[in-house]
Short mmCIF file of C-alpha atoms in Angstrom, two decimals:
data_model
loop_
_atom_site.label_atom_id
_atom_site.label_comp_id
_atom_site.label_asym_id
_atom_site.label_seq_id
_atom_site.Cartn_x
_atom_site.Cartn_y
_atom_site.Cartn_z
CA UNK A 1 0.00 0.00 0.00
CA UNK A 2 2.61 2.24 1.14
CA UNK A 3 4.39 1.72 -2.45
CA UNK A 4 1.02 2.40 -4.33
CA UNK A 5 0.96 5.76 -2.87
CA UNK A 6 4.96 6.67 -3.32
CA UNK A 7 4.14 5.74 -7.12
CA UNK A 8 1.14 7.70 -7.16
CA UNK A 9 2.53 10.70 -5.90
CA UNK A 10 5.47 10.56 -8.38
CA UNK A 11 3.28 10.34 -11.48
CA UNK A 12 1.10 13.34 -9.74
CA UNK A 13 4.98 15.08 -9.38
CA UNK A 14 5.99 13.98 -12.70
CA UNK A 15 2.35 15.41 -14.39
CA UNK A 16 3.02 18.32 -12.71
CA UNK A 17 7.05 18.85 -13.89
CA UNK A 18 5.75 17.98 -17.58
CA UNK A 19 2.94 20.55 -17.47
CA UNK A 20 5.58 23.27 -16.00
CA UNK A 21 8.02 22.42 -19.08
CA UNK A 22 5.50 22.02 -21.37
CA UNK A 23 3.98 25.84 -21.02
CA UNK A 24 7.60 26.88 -20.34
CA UNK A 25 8.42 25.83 -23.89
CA UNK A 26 4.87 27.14 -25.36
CA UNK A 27 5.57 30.73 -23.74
CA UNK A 28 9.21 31.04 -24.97
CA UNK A 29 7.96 29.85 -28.80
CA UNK A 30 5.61 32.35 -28.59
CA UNK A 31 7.78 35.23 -27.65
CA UNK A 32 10.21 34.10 -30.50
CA UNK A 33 7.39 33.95 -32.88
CA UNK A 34 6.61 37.85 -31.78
CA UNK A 35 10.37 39.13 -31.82
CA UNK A 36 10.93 37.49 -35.48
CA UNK A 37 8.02 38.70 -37.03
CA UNK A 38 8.69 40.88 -40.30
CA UNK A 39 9.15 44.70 -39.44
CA UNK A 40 6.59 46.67 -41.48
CA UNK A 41 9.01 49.67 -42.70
CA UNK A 42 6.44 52.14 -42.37
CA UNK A 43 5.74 51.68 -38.67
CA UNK A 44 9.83 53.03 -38.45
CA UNK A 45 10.26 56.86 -37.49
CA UNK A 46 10.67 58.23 -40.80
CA UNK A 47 11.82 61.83 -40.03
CA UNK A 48 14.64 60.08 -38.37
CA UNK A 49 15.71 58.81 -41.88
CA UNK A 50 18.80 60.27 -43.41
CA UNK A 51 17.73 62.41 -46.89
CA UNK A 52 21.05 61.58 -48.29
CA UNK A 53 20.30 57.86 -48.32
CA UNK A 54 16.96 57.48 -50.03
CA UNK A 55 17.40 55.33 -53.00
CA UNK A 56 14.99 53.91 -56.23
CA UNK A 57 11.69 52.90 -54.68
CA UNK A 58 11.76 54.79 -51.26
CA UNK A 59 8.28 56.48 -50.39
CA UNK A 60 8.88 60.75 -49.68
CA UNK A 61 5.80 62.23 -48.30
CA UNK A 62 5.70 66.16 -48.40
CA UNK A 63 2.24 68.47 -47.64
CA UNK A 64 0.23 65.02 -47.31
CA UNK A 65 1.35 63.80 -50.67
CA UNK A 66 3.07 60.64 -51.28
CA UNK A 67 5.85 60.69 -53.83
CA UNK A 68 7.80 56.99 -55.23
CA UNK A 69 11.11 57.93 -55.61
CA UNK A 70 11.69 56.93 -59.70
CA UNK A 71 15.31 57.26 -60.30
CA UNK A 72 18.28 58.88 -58.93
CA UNK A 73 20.94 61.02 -60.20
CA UNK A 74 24.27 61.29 -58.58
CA UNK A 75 26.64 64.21 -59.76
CA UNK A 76 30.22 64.28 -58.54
CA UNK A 77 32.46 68.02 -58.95
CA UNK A 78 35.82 66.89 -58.71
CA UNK A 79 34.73 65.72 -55.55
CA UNK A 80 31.70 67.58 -54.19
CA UNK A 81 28.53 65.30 -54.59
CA UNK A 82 24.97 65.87 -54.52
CA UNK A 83 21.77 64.00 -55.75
CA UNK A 84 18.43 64.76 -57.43
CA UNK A 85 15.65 62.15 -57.00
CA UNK A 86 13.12 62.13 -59.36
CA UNK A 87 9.77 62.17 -56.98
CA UNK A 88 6.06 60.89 -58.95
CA UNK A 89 3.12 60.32 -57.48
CA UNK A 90 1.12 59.74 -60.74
CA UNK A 91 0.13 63.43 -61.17
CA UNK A 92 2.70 65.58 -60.40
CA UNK A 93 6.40 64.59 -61.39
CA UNK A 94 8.84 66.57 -59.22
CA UNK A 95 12.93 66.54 -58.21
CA UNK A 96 13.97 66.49 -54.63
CA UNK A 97 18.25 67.88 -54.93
CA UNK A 98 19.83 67.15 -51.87
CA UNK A 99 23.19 69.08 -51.14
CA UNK A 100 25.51 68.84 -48.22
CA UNK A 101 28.00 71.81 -48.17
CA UNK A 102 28.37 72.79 -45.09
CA UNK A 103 25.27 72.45 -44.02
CA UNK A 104 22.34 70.20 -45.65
CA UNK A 105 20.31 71.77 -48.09
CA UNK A 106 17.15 70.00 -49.62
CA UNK A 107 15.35 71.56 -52.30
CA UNK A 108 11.95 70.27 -53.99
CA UNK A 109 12.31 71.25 -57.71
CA UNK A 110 9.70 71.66 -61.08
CA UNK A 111 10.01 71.75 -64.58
CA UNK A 112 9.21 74.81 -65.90
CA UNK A 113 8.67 75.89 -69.48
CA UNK A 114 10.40 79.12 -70.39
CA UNK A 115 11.93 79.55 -73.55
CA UNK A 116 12.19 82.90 -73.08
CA UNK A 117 15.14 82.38 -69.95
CA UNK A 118 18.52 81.62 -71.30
CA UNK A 119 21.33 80.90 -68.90
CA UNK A 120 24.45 83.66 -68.67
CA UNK A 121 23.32 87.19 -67.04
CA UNK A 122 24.29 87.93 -63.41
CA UNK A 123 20.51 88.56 -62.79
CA UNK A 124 17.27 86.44 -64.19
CA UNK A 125 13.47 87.48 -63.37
CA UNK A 126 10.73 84.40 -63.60
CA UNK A 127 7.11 84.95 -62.36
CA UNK A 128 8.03 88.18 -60.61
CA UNK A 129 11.05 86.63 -58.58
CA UNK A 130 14.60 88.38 -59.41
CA UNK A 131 17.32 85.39 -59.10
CA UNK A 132 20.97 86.13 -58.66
CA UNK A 133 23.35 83.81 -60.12
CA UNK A 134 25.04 81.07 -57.37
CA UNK A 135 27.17 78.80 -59.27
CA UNK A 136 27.55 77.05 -62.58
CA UNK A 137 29.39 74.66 -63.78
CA UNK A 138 30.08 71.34 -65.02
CA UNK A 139 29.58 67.78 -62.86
CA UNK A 140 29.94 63.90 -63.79
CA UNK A 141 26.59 62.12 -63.11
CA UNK A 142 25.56 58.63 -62.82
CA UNK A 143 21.90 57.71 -63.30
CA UNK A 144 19.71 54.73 -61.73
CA UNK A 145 15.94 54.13 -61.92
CA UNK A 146 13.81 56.50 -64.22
CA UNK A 147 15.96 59.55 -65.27
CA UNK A 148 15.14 60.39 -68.59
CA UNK A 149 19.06 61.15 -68.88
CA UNK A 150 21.49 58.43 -69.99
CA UNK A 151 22.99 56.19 -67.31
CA UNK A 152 26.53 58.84 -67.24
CA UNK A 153 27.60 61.46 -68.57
CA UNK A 154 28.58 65.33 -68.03
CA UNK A 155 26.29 67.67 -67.08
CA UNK A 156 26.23 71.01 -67.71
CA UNK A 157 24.41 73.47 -64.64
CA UNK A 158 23.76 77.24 -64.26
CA UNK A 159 22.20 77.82 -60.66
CA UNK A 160 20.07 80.73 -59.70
CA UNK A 161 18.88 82.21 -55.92
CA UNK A 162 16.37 84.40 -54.28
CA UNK A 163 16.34 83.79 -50.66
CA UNK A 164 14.87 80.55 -50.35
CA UNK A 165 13.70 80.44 -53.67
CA UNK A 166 15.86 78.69 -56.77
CA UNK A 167 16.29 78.53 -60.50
CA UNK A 168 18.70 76.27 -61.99
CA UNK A 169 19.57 75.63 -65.56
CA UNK A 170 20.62 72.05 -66.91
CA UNK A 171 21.80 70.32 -69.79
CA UNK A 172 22.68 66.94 -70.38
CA UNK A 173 26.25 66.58 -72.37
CA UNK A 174 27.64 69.31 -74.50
CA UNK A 175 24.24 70.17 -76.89
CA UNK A 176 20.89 70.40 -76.72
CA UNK A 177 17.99 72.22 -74.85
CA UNK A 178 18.68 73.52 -71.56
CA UNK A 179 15.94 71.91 -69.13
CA UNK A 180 14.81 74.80 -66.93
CA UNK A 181 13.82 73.97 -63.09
CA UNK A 182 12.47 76.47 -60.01
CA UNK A 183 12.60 75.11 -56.70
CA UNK A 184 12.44 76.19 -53.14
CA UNK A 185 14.22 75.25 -50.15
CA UNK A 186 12.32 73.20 -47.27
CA UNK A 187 12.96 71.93 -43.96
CA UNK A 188 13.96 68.61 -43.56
CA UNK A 189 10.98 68.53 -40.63
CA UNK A 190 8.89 68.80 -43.38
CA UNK A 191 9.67 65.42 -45.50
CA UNK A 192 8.81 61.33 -44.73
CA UNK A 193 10.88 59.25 -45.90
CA UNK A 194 9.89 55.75 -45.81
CA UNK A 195 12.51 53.18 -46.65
CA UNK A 196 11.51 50.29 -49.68
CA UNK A 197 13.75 48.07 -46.68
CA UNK A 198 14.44 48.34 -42.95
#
């Protein structure tokens, strides 16, 4: 009798150990599941996202608008870089330059058409704005994603400024049309950026 019972109390000891390791094993599996989930890459805190690594395919949201970025040019000035995304979201088709000299500069640009501007004077006046001549110049580019430009190549640039407001000039190789752009500074504060990876 006295053996009955020691045997019955270690199956009621072992039960209970097996249970214990059994929901031990259940809760840990489950936490692993949780911790290894995929990351969605829009729950990450965009504005924390460094402008001068979007790439082909990131998201940029600006004024409630959200922009794919198409294609990427990279330009290189014996040194000094800088790159223009080409931003589309279907309706409007715009260029976000981003600059680091110093300080970083971003810049959301449009195509304009205005035959009547031609690159050169000191001084140029579009839509009532007078721009004062910054910089021109020549820079070796390298394209990826939608461009509309070869994949390299020289291009040719002629850049204009009114406080916060810009007009730039620029030509792909040595002939043909300059394309004309106006632009206008904004805050970093004010973009999304969300990342096509994590």
């Amino acid at each position: 009798m006295e053996l009955m019972r020691t045997l019955l109390l270690l199956l009621v000891v072992a039960a209970a150990v097996g249970a214990y390791v059994w929901w031990t094993r259940q809760q840990a599996a489950a936490k692993a599941k949780a911790t290894t989930a995929p990351v969605d890459p829009l729950r990450k805190d965009s504005r924390g996202i460094d402008p001068r690594k979007i790439k082909v395919g990131d998201v940029v949201a600006h004024e409630g608008r959200d922009f794919l970025v198409r294609g990427t040019l990279a330009f290189d000035q014996d040194g000094f870089v800088w790159q223009e995304h080409h931003l589309d979201d279907t309706i409007t088709r715009r260029w976000l330059s981003v600059e680091d000299d110093e300080e970083l500069e971003l810049c959301l640009w449009e195509s304009v058409n205005a035959p009547e501007l031609q690159p050169g004077a000191n001084e140029l006046v579009h839509d009532g704005v007078t721009y004062r001549k910054d910089e021109q110049g020549r820079a070796m580019f390298t394209a990826t994603g939608s461009t509309g430009t070869a994949p390299a190549g020289t291009a040719e640039f002629v850049d204009y400024e009114a406080g916060a407001k810009r007009l730039s000039f620029e030509r792909f190789g040595t002939e043909g049309d300059w394309e004309i752009g106006v632009g206008e500074v904004v805050n970093e504060r004010t973009l999304d950026i969300y990342p096509t990876s994590t």
